[in-house]
Amino acid sequence: MVPTTLPGFIRKKCNEFVRDFASRDTNKLPRALLHDGRWKESNEKLAEITDGILETLNDSWNNSAFSPEEAEVLNEGTYLTNLIVPAIRASLKNLPHGKFTYISTYERQSIASADRRKRSGRRPDIIFVMMDRGKKYELMYTECSRLFCTEQKIKDDAVKIWRETNDGMYWVYKGRRPEKDEFGIIGLQVAGSILRLTVLIRDEANVDRYYHLHESRIPVQKSEPAVVAKFIETLLILRNILIVNMSLLPHGSTPKSDRQKEDSTTVDSE
């Protein structure tokens, strides 16, 4: 049942991996970027990330769980584990300054929400976390439904993401003061077969504005090239926004006191 020995070439690969491993440079403060409508990475890097996302689609298109016969009864956990999480991981792979980031899945409690509510926090399906000066900041929240779900579930998740991004913004401004009108907290909603990208940004007047940026159909099964391209575009936009936000956070000023309370803010949805 168990092979007697591990092939020598496998041991060799492991030895070479450990020998050649190079930790990314994490001492250099990233240059502060701006949301100027441009891609922040080279065409070669965008192509590399696209290849990774397409590989996750290749896996799902060959997965019987996503066949027309099974898709209607597919539960949220299977959808999340086999398609959504791999696609997000592929789209956020090797981010600049990425050693200080990680993706938390499976409804881990939000530290931002717990702090703001002073009790048990909300539990998003996915959270993107960045470490800065020993503190964790939550820069993206994701809520996922089943592939076939009710309209009420979609509406409820949209409200949850809006609340989570508000919690995230509150938490960020307790520890840092990133540039207003630029830095934002991202919301990503998987609403059945639709992927929706939103962002909450605080403007110069201290008003939190919620923007619906982009949406696409999730190509769960083999789809037209235009559908695939739109899905890839949504994920690349997500990556691009995170790159800018990750560069802005360390450059933010520090509040005078960790106990300083935020001024009350108004939330405006656009």
PDB file of C-alpha atoms in Angstrom:
ATOM      1  CA  MET A   1       0.000   0.000   0.000  1.00  0.00           C
ATOM      2  CA  VAL A   2       2.848   2.397   0.843  1.00  0.00           C
ATOM      3  CA  PRO A   3       5.831   2.640  -1.577  1.00  0.00           C
ATOM      4  CA  THR A   4       9.048   1.542   0.114  1.00  0.00           C
ATOM      5  CA  THR A   5      11.131   4.603  -0.736  1.00  0.00           C
ATOM      6  CA  LEU A   6      10.704   8.136  -1.990  1.00  0.00           C
ATOM      7  CA  PRO A   7      12.247   8.525  -5.475  1.00  0.00           C
ATOM      8  CA  GLY A   8      15.682  10.115  -5.379  1.00  0.00           C
ATOM      9  CA  PHE A   9      14.738  12.872  -7.833  1.00  0.00           C
ATOM     10  CA  ILE A  10      12.004  14.029  -5.427  1.00  0.00           C
ATOM     11  CA  ARG A  11      14.525  14.351  -2.605  1.00  0.00           C
ATOM     12  CA  LYS A  12      16.798  16.239  -4.990  1.00  0.00           C
ATOM     13  CA  LYS A  13      14.003  18.681  -5.849  1.00  0.00           C
ATOM     14  CA  CYS A  14      13.326  19.276  -2.149  1.00  0.00           C
ATOM     15  CA  ASN A  15      17.011  19.904  -1.474  1.00  0.00           C
ATOM     16  CA  GLU A  16      17.230  22.349  -4.390  1.00  0.00           C
ATOM     17  CA  PHE A  17      14.106  24.175  -3.255  1.00  0.00           C
ATOM     18  CA  VAL A  18      15.426  24.735   0.273  1.00  0.00           C
ATOM     19  CA  ARG A  19      18.889  25.656  -1.015  1.00  0.00           C
ATOM     20  CA  ASP A  20      17.620  28.162  -3.570  1.00  0.00           C
ATOM     21  CA  PHE A  21      14.831  29.691  -1.492  1.00  0.00           C
ATOM     22  CA  ALA A  22      15.209  33.440  -1.266  1.00  0.00           C
ATOM     23  CA  SER A  23      13.056  35.446   1.118  1.00  0.00           C
ATOM     24  CA  ARG A  24      11.530  38.531  -0.454  1.00  0.00           C
ATOM     25  CA  ASP A  25      12.964  41.898   0.520  1.00  0.00           C
ATOM     26  CA  THR A  26      10.638  43.177   3.237  1.00  0.00           C
ATOM     27  CA  ASN A  27      12.742  45.952   4.755  1.00  0.00           C
ATOM     28  CA  LYS A  28      12.214  48.443   1.958  1.00  0.00           C
ATOM     29  CA  LEU A  29       9.141  50.635   2.374  1.00  0.00           C
ATOM     30  CA  PRO A  30       7.029  50.419  -0.806  1.00  0.00           C
ATOM     31  CA  ARG A  31       6.652  53.574  -2.861  1.00  0.00           C
ATOM     32  CA  ALA A  32       3.242  55.177  -2.353  1.00  0.00           C
ATOM     33  CA  LEU A  33       1.117  54.654  -5.470  1.00  0.00           C
ATOM     34  CA  LEU A  34      -2.098  56.305  -6.624  1.00  0.00           C
ATOM     35  CA  HIS A  35      -5.285  55.092  -8.286  1.00  0.00           C
ATOM     36  CA  ASP A  36      -4.682  56.658 -11.695  1.00  0.00           C
ATOM     37  CA  GLY A  37      -6.394  54.123 -13.955  1.00  0.00           C
ATOM     38  CA  ARG A  38      -3.146  52.373 -14.894  1.00  0.00           C
ATOM     39  CA  TRP A  39      -1.963  48.847 -14.323  1.00  0.00           C
ATOM     40  CA  LYS A  40       0.776  48.784 -11.684  1.00  0.00           C
ATOM     41  CA  GLU A  41       2.579  45.739 -13.065  1.00  0.00           C
ATOM     42  CA  SER A  42       4.198  44.774 -16.345  1.00  0.00           C
ATOM     43  CA  ASN A  43       2.381  42.932 -19.121  1.00  0.00           C
ATOM     44  CA  GLU A  44       4.556  39.915 -18.359  1.00  0.00           C
ATOM     45  CA  LYS A  45       3.411  39.875 -14.736  1.00  0.00           C
ATOM     46  CA  LEU A  46      -0.245  40.318 -15.702  1.00  0.00           C
ATOM     47  CA  ALA A  47       0.102  37.414 -18.144  1.00  0.00           C
ATOM     48  CA  GLU A  48       1.653  35.263 -15.412  1.00  0.00           C
ATOM     49  CA  ILE A  49      -1.205  35.978 -13.008  1.00  0.00           C
ATOM     50  CA  THR A  50      -3.759  35.377 -15.768  1.00  0.00           C
ATOM     51  CA  ASP A  51      -2.225  31.969 -16.473  1.00  0.00           C
ATOM     52  CA  GLY A  52      -2.629  31.077 -12.810  1.00  0.00           C
ATOM     53  CA  ILE A  53      -6.296  32.074 -12.775  1.00  0.00           C
ATOM     54  CA  LEU A  54      -6.963  30.178 -16.005  1.00  0.00           C
ATOM     55  CA  GLU A  55      -5.438  27.077 -14.438  1.00  0.00           C
ATOM     56  CA  THR A  56      -8.029  27.245 -11.651  1.00  0.00           C
ATOM     57  CA  LEU A  57     -10.780  27.464 -14.290  1.00  0.00           C
ATOM     58  CA  ASN A  58      -9.294  24.473 -16.061  1.00  0.00           C
ATOM     59  CA  ASP A  59      -9.620  22.528 -12.816  1.00  0.00           C
ATOM     60  CA  SER A  60     -13.230  23.586 -12.234  1.00  0.00           C
ATOM     61  CA  TRP A  61     -14.266  22.868 -15.823  1.00  0.00           C
ATOM     62  CA  ASN A  62     -12.957  19.336 -15.318  1.00  0.00           C
ATOM     63  CA  ASN A  63     -14.581  18.970 -11.895  1.00  0.00           C
ATOM     64  CA  SER A  64     -17.774  16.904 -11.876  1.00  0.00           C
ATOM     65  CA  ALA A  65     -19.096  18.981  -8.963  1.00  0.00           C
ATOM     66  CA  PHE A  66     -19.641  21.830 -11.451  1.00  0.00           C
ATOM     67  CA  SER A  67     -21.383  19.742 -14.097  1.00  0.00           C
ATOM     68  CA  PRO A  68     -24.891  20.872 -15.118  1.00  0.00           C
ATOM     69  CA  GLU A  69     -26.344  17.911 -13.228  1.00  0.00           C
ATOM     70  CA  GLU A  70     -24.588  18.702  -9.936  1.00  0.00           C
ATOM     71  CA  ALA A  71     -24.331  22.494 -10.025  1.00  0.00           C
ATOM     72  CA  GLU A  72     -27.906  23.139  -8.904  1.00  0.00           C
ATOM     73  CA  VAL A  73     -27.359  21.287  -5.616  1.00  0.00           C
ATOM     74  CA  LEU A  74     -23.778  22.457  -5.088  1.00  0.00           C
ATOM     75  CA  ASN A  75     -23.305  23.762  -1.556  1.00  0.00           C
ATOM     76  CA  GLU A  76     -21.517  26.971  -0.628  1.00  0.00           C
ATOM     77  CA  GLY A  77     -18.514  25.205   0.891  1.00  0.00           C
ATOM     78  CA  THR A  78     -17.749  23.191  -2.237  1.00  0.00           C
ATOM     79  CA  TYR A  79     -18.172  26.275  -4.429  1.00  0.00           C
ATOM     80  CA  LEU A  80     -15.870  28.288  -2.189  1.00  0.00           C
ATOM     81  CA  THR A  81     -13.202  25.607  -1.788  1.00  0.00           C
ATOM     82  CA  ASN A  82     -12.972  24.378  -5.366  1.00  0.00           C
ATOM     83  CA  LEU A  83     -13.337  27.580  -7.385  1.00  0.00           C
ATOM     84  CA  ILE A  84     -13.603  30.875  -5.517  1.00  0.00           C
ATOM     85  CA  VAL A  85     -10.690  30.521  -3.083  1.00  0.00           C
ATOM     86  CA  PRO A  86      -8.275  29.086  -5.706  1.00  0.00           C
ATOM     87  CA  ALA A  87      -9.148  31.890  -8.159  1.00  0.00           C
ATOM     88  CA  ILE A  88      -8.613  34.582  -5.520  1.00  0.00           C
ATOM     89  CA  ARG A  89      -5.341  33.017  -4.362  1.00  0.00           C
ATOM     90  CA  ALA A  90      -4.124  32.853  -7.961  1.00  0.00           C
ATOM     91  CA  SER A  91      -5.062  36.486  -8.598  1.00  0.00           C
ATOM     92  CA  LEU A  92      -3.234  37.674  -5.457  1.00  0.00           C
ATOM     93  CA  LYS A  93      -0.151  35.477  -5.781  1.00  0.00           C
ATOM     94  CA  ASN A  94       3.259  37.127  -5.250  1.00  0.00           C
ATOM     95  CA  LEU A  95       1.933  40.585  -4.484  1.00  0.00           C
ATOM     96  CA  PRO A  96       4.571  43.283  -3.952  1.00  0.00           C
ATOM     97  CA  HIS A  97       5.383  43.477  -0.238  1.00  0.00           C
ATOM     98  CA  GLY A  98       3.398  40.248  -0.045  1.00  0.00           C
ATOM     99  CA  LYS A  99       5.339  38.600   2.778  1.00  0.00           C
ATOM    100  CA  PHE A 100       3.315  40.721   5.197  1.00  0.00           C
ATOM    101  CA  THR A 101      -0.026  39.565   3.784  1.00  0.00           C
ATOM    102  CA  TYR A 102      -2.177  36.461   3.940  1.00  0.00           C
ATOM    103  CA  ILE A 103      -5.655  35.264   3.019  1.00  0.00           C
ATOM    104  CA  SER A 104      -7.911  34.042   5.812  1.00  0.00           C
ATOM    105  CA  THR A 105     -10.774  31.730   4.832  1.00  0.00           C
ATOM    106  CA  TYR A 106     -13.696  29.809   6.274  1.00  0.00           C
ATOM    107  CA  GLU A 107     -15.396  32.470   8.368  1.00  0.00           C
ATOM    108  CA  ARG A 108     -12.624  33.507  10.704  1.00  0.00           C
ATOM    109  CA  GLN A 109     -13.765  36.306  13.010  1.00  0.00           C
ATOM    110  CA  SER A 110     -12.920  39.792  11.785  1.00  0.00           C
ATOM    111  CA  ILE A 111     -10.720  41.613  14.318  1.00  0.00           C
ATOM    112  CA  ALA A 112     -11.961  44.936  12.963  1.00  0.00           C
ATOM    113  CA  SER A 113     -15.584  43.964  13.498  1.00  0.00           C
ATOM    114  CA  ALA A 114     -14.951  42.528  16.965  1.00  0.00           C
ATOM    115  CA  ASP A 115     -13.188  45.722  18.063  1.00  0.00           C
ATOM    116  CA  ARG A 116     -15.863  48.018  16.699  1.00  0.00           C
ATOM    117  CA  ARG A 117     -18.812  46.041  18.042  1.00  0.00           C
ATOM    118  CA  LYS A 118     -17.098  45.321  21.396  1.00  0.00           C
ATOM    119  CA  ARG A 119     -18.370  41.761  21.168  1.00  0.00           C
ATOM    120  CA  SER A 120     -18.223  38.814  18.799  1.00  0.00           C
ATOM    121  CA  GLY A 121     -17.244  40.062  15.350  1.00  0.00           C
ATOM    122  CA  ARG A 122     -18.625  39.291  11.918  1.00  0.00           C
ATOM    123  CA  ARG A 123     -17.213  36.278  10.094  1.00  0.00           C
ATOM    124  CA  PRO A 124     -16.625  36.953   6.381  1.00  0.00           C
ATOM    125  CA  ASP A 125     -15.979  33.960   4.143  1.00  0.00           C
ATOM    126  CA  ILE A 126     -12.604  35.402   3.069  1.00  0.00           C
ATOM    127  CA  ILE A 127     -10.442  38.200   4.517  1.00  0.00           C
ATOM    128  CA  PHE A 128      -7.251  39.634   3.020  1.00  0.00           C
ATOM    129  CA  VAL A 129      -4.949  40.723   5.852  1.00  0.00           C
ATOM    130  CA  MET A 130      -1.852  42.949   5.798  1.00  0.00           C
ATOM    131  CA  MET A 131       0.606  43.327   8.668  1.00  0.00           C
ATOM    132  CA  ASP A 132       2.072  46.780   9.304  1.00  0.00           C
ATOM    133  CA  ARG A 133       4.247  47.584  12.326  1.00  0.00           C
ATOM    134  CA  GLY A 134       2.972  44.543  14.164  1.00  0.00           C
ATOM    135  CA  LYS A 135      -0.732  45.269  13.625  1.00  0.00           C
ATOM    136  CA  LYS A 136      -3.135  43.392  11.372  1.00  0.00           C
ATOM    137  CA  TYR A 137      -5.269  45.344   8.918  1.00  0.00           C
ATOM    138  CA  GLU A 138      -8.112  43.801   6.915  1.00  0.00           C
ATOM    139  CA  LEU A 139      -8.054  45.211   3.386  1.00  0.00           C
ATOM    140  CA  MET A 140     -10.628  42.970   1.660  1.00  0.00           C
ATOM    141  CA  TYR A 141     -13.761  41.088   2.671  1.00  0.00           C
ATOM    142  CA  THR A 142     -15.548  38.431   0.621  1.00  0.00           C
ATOM    143  CA  GLU A 143     -18.989  36.894   1.038  1.00  0.00           C
ATOM    144  CA  CYS A 144     -20.009  33.873  -1.017  1.00  0.00           C
ATOM    145  CA  SER A 145     -23.392  32.309  -1.716  1.00  0.00           C
ATOM    146  CA  ARG A 146     -24.256  28.998  -3.312  1.00  0.00           C
ATOM    147  CA  LEU A 147     -24.083  28.880  -7.097  1.00  0.00           C
ATOM    148  CA  PHE A 148     -27.880  28.770  -7.137  1.00  0.00           C
ATOM    149  CA  CYS A 149     -29.228  30.968  -4.347  1.00  0.00           C
ATOM    150  CA  THR A 150     -32.154  33.233  -3.468  1.00  0.00           C
ATOM    151  CA  GLU A 151     -32.354  36.949  -4.197  1.00  0.00           C
ATOM    152  CA  GLN A 152     -32.704  37.536  -0.463  1.00  0.00           C
ATOM    153  CA  LYS A 153     -29.349  35.847   0.178  1.00  0.00           C
ATOM    154  CA  ILE A 154     -27.720  38.102  -2.432  1.00  0.00           C
ATOM    155  CA  LYS A 155     -29.225  41.219  -0.831  1.00  0.00           C
ATOM    156  CA  ASP A 156     -28.225  40.101   2.667  1.00  0.00           C
ATOM    157  CA  ASP A 157     -24.628  39.428   1.601  1.00  0.00           C
ATOM    158  CA  ALA A 158     -24.410  42.833  -0.089  1.00  0.00           C
ATOM    159  CA  VAL A 159     -25.373  44.488   3.197  1.00  0.00           C
ATOM    160  CA  LYS A 160     -22.904  42.297   5.111  1.00  0.00           C
ATOM    161  CA  ILE A 161     -20.027  43.341   2.862  1.00  0.00           C
ATOM    162  CA  TRP A 162     -20.967  47.013   3.199  1.00  0.00           C
ATOM    163  CA  ARG A 163     -20.890  46.652   6.992  1.00  0.00           C
ATOM    164  CA  GLU A 164     -17.622  44.708   6.918  1.00  0.00           C
ATOM    165  CA  THR A 165     -15.879  47.331   4.800  1.00  0.00           C
ATOM    166  CA  ASN A 166     -17.059  49.997   7.248  1.00  0.00           C
ATOM    167  CA  ASP A 167     -15.606  47.960  10.115  1.00  0.00           C
ATOM    168  CA  GLY A 168     -12.359  47.640   8.171  1.00  0.00           C
ATOM    169  CA  MET A 169     -12.119  51.379   7.532  1.00  0.00           C
ATOM    170  CA  TYR A 170     -12.806  52.133  11.197  1.00  0.00           C
ATOM    171  CA  TRP A 171     -10.033  49.722  12.239  1.00  0.00           C
ATOM    172  CA  VAL A 172      -7.494  51.111   9.771  1.00  0.00           C
ATOM    173  CA  TYR A 173      -8.039  54.680  10.949  1.00  0.00           C
ATOM    174  CA  LYS A 174      -7.527  53.647  14.564  1.00  0.00           C
ATOM    175  CA  GLY A 175      -3.955  52.673  13.718  1.00  0.00           C
ATOM    176  CA  ARG A 176      -2.998  54.620  10.591  1.00  0.00           C
ATOM    177  CA  ARG A 177      -4.084  57.656   8.598  1.00  0.00           C
ATOM    178  CA  PRO A 178      -3.648  56.643   4.941  1.00  0.00           C
ATOM    179  CA  GLU A 179      -4.218  59.160   2.174  1.00  0.00           C
ATOM    180  CA  LYS A 180      -7.864  60.111   1.807  1.00  0.00           C
ATOM    181  CA  ASP A 181      -9.620  59.876  -1.551  1.00  0.00           C
ATOM    182  CA  GLU A 182      -7.141  57.103  -2.447  1.00  0.00           C
ATOM    183  CA  PHE A 183      -6.979  54.331   0.166  1.00  0.00           C
ATOM    184  CA  GLY A 184      -9.972  52.005   0.307  1.00  0.00           C
ATOM    185  CA  ILE A 185     -11.348  48.800   1.791  1.00  0.00           C
ATOM    186  CA  ILE A 186     -12.448  46.267  -0.827  1.00  0.00           C
ATOM    187  CA  GLY A 187     -15.632  44.217  -0.875  1.00  0.00           C
ATOM    188  CA  LEU A 188     -15.938  41.161  -3.116  1.00  0.00           C
ATOM    189  CA  GLN A 189     -19.314  39.460  -3.402  1.00  0.00           C
ATOM    190  CA  VAL A 190     -19.924  36.098  -5.004  1.00  0.00           C
ATOM    191  CA  ALA A 191     -23.637  36.412  -5.777  1.00  0.00           C
ATOM    192  CA  GLY A 192     -24.564  33.102  -7.359  1.00  0.00           C
ATOM    193  CA  SER A 193     -22.720  33.110 -10.672  1.00  0.00           C
ATOM    194  CA  ILE A 194     -21.867  36.840 -10.490  1.00  0.00           C
ATOM    195  CA  LEU A 195     -18.694  38.377  -9.040  1.00  0.00           C
ATOM    196  CA  ARG A 196     -19.109  41.959  -7.778  1.00  0.00           C
ATOM    197  CA  LEU A 197     -16.247  44.260  -6.810  1.00  0.00           C
ATOM    198  CA  THR A 198     -16.862  47.260  -4.530  1.00  0.00           C
ATOM    199  CA  VAL A 199     -14.691  49.644  -2.520  1.00  0.00           C
ATOM    200  CA  LEU A 200     -15.198  51.986   0.434  1.00  0.00           C
ATOM    201  CA  ILE A 201     -13.093  55.177   0.298  1.00  0.00           C
ATOM    202  CA  ARG A 202     -12.900  58.032   2.800  1.00  0.00           C
ATOM    203  CA  ASP A 203     -12.837  61.430   1.125  1.00  0.00           C
ATOM    204  CA  GLU A 204     -11.269  64.716   2.226  1.00  0.00           C
ATOM    205  CA  ALA A 205     -14.511  65.736   3.948  1.00  0.00           C
ATOM    206  CA  ASN A 206     -14.326  62.590   6.119  1.00  0.00           C
ATOM    207  CA  VAL A 207     -17.261  61.025   4.254  1.00  0.00           C
ATOM    208  CA  ASP A 208     -17.029  57.302   3.531  1.00  0.00           C
ATOM    209  CA  ARG A 209     -18.169  56.639  -0.037  1.00  0.00           C
ATOM    210  CA  TYR A 210     -19.071  53.177  -1.295  1.00  0.00           C
ATOM    211  CA  TYR A 211     -18.457  52.503  -4.993  1.00  0.00           C
ATOM    212  CA  HIS A 212     -19.572  49.624  -7.208  1.00  0.00           C
ATOM    213  CA  LEU A 213     -16.563  49.190  -9.489  1.00  0.00           C
ATOM    214  CA  HIS A 214     -16.937  46.103 -11.639  1.00  0.00           C
ATOM    215  CA  GLU A 215     -18.800  42.849 -12.032  1.00  0.00           C
ATOM    216  CA  SER A 216     -18.583  39.748 -14.180  1.00  0.00           C
ATOM    217  CA  ARG A 217     -20.082  36.320 -14.600  1.00  0.00           C
ATOM    218  CA  ILE A 218     -18.108  33.503 -12.999  1.00  0.00           C
ATOM    219  CA  PRO A 219     -17.286  30.914 -15.700  1.00  0.00           C
ATOM    220  CA  VAL A 220     -18.027  27.879 -13.569  1.00  0.00           C
ATOM    221  CA  GLN A 221     -18.365  25.704 -16.668  1.00  0.00           C
ATOM    222  CA  LYS A 222     -16.802  26.083 -20.108  1.00  0.00           C
ATOM    223  CA  SER A 223     -17.776  29.557 -21.316  1.00  0.00           C
ATOM    224  CA  GLU A 224     -17.287  31.999 -24.158  1.00  0.00           C
ATOM    225  CA  PRO A 225     -13.875  33.748 -24.274  1.00  0.00           C
ATOM    226  CA  ALA A 226     -15.528  37.119 -23.594  1.00  0.00           C
ATOM    227  CA  VAL A 227     -17.002  35.788 -20.341  1.00  0.00           C
ATOM    228  CA  VAL A 228     -13.629  34.414 -19.252  1.00  0.00           C
ATOM    229  CA  ALA A 229     -11.879  37.691 -20.132  1.00  0.00           C
ATOM    230  CA  LYS A 230     -14.392  39.722 -18.098  1.00  0.00           C
ATOM    231  CA  PHE A 231     -13.872  37.447 -15.096  1.00  0.00           C
ATOM    232  CA  ILE A 232     -10.088  37.770 -15.418  1.00  0.00           C
ATOM    233  CA  GLU A 233     -10.475  41.548 -15.690  1.00  0.00           C
ATOM    234  CA  THR A 234     -12.400  41.717 -12.411  1.00  0.00           C
ATOM    235  CA  LEU A 235      -9.711  39.768 -10.568  1.00  0.00           C
ATOM    236  CA  LEU A 236      -6.868  41.778 -12.097  1.00  0.00           C
ATOM    237  CA  ILE A 237      -8.618  45.007 -11.081  1.00  0.00           C
ATOM    238  CA  LEU A 238      -8.902  43.593  -7.563  1.00  0.00           C
ATOM    239  CA  ARG A 239      -5.157  42.887  -7.559  1.00  0.00           C
ATOM    240  CA  ASN A 240      -4.347  46.329  -8.940  1.00  0.00           C
ATOM    241  CA  ILE A 241      -6.388  48.103  -6.266  1.00  0.00           C
ATOM    242  CA  LEU A 242      -4.821  46.043  -3.493  1.00  0.00           C
ATOM    243  CA  ILE A 243      -1.322  46.867  -4.742  1.00  0.00           C
ATOM    244  CA  VAL A 244      -2.088  50.582  -4.431  1.00  0.00           C
ATOM    245  CA  ASN A 245      -3.773  50.239  -1.035  1.00  0.00           C
ATOM    246  CA  MET A 246      -0.900  48.123   0.302  1.00  0.00           C
ATOM    247  CA  SER A 247       1.534  50.839  -0.757  1.00  0.00           C
ATOM    248  CA  LEU A 248      -0.504  53.612   0.875  1.00  0.00           C
ATOM    249  CA  LEU A 249      -1.070  52.002   4.269  1.00  0.00           C
ATOM    250  CA  PRO A 250       2.563  52.088   5.552  1.00  0.00           C
ATOM    251  CA  HIS A 251       2.867  55.741   4.492  1.00  0.00           C
ATOM    252  CA  GLY A 252      -0.130  56.805   6.567  1.00  0.00           C
ATOM    253  CA  SER A 253       0.481  58.976   9.598  1.00  0.00           C
ATOM    254  CA  THR A 254       0.067  57.533  13.099  1.00  0.00           C
ATOM    255  CA  PRO A 255      -2.739  58.790  15.380  1.00  0.00           C
ATOM    256  CA  LYS A 256      -1.611  60.832  18.384  1.00  0.00           C
ATOM    257  CA  SER A 257      -2.930  58.171  20.717  1.00  0.00           C
ATOM    258  CA  ASP A 258      -3.933  54.569  20.204  1.00  0.00           C
ATOM    259  CA  ARG A 259      -6.983  55.413  22.301  1.00  0.00           C
ATOM    260  CA  GLN A 260      -7.968  58.316  20.085  1.00  0.00           C
ATOM    261  CA  LYS A 261     -11.537  57.952  18.930  1.00  0.00           C
ATOM    262  CA  GLU A 262     -12.556  58.531  15.348  1.00  0.00           C
ATOM    263  CA  ASP A 263     -14.678  61.499  14.497  1.00  0.00           C
ATOM    264  CA  SER A 264     -18.131  60.387  13.425  1.00  0.00           C
ATOM    265  CA  THR A 265     -18.324  59.858   9.681  1.00  0.00           C
ATOM    266  CA  THR A 266     -21.088  59.822   7.133  1.00  0.00           C
ATOM    267  CA  VAL A 267     -21.451  56.943   4.700  1.00  0.00           C
ATOM    268  CA  ASP A 268     -22.562  57.634   1.146  1.00  0.00           C
ATOM    269  CA  SER A 269     -23.238  54.851  -1.369  1.00  0.00           C
ATOM    270  CA  GLU A 270     -22.700  55.491  -5.068  1.00  0.00           C
TER     271      GLU A 270
END
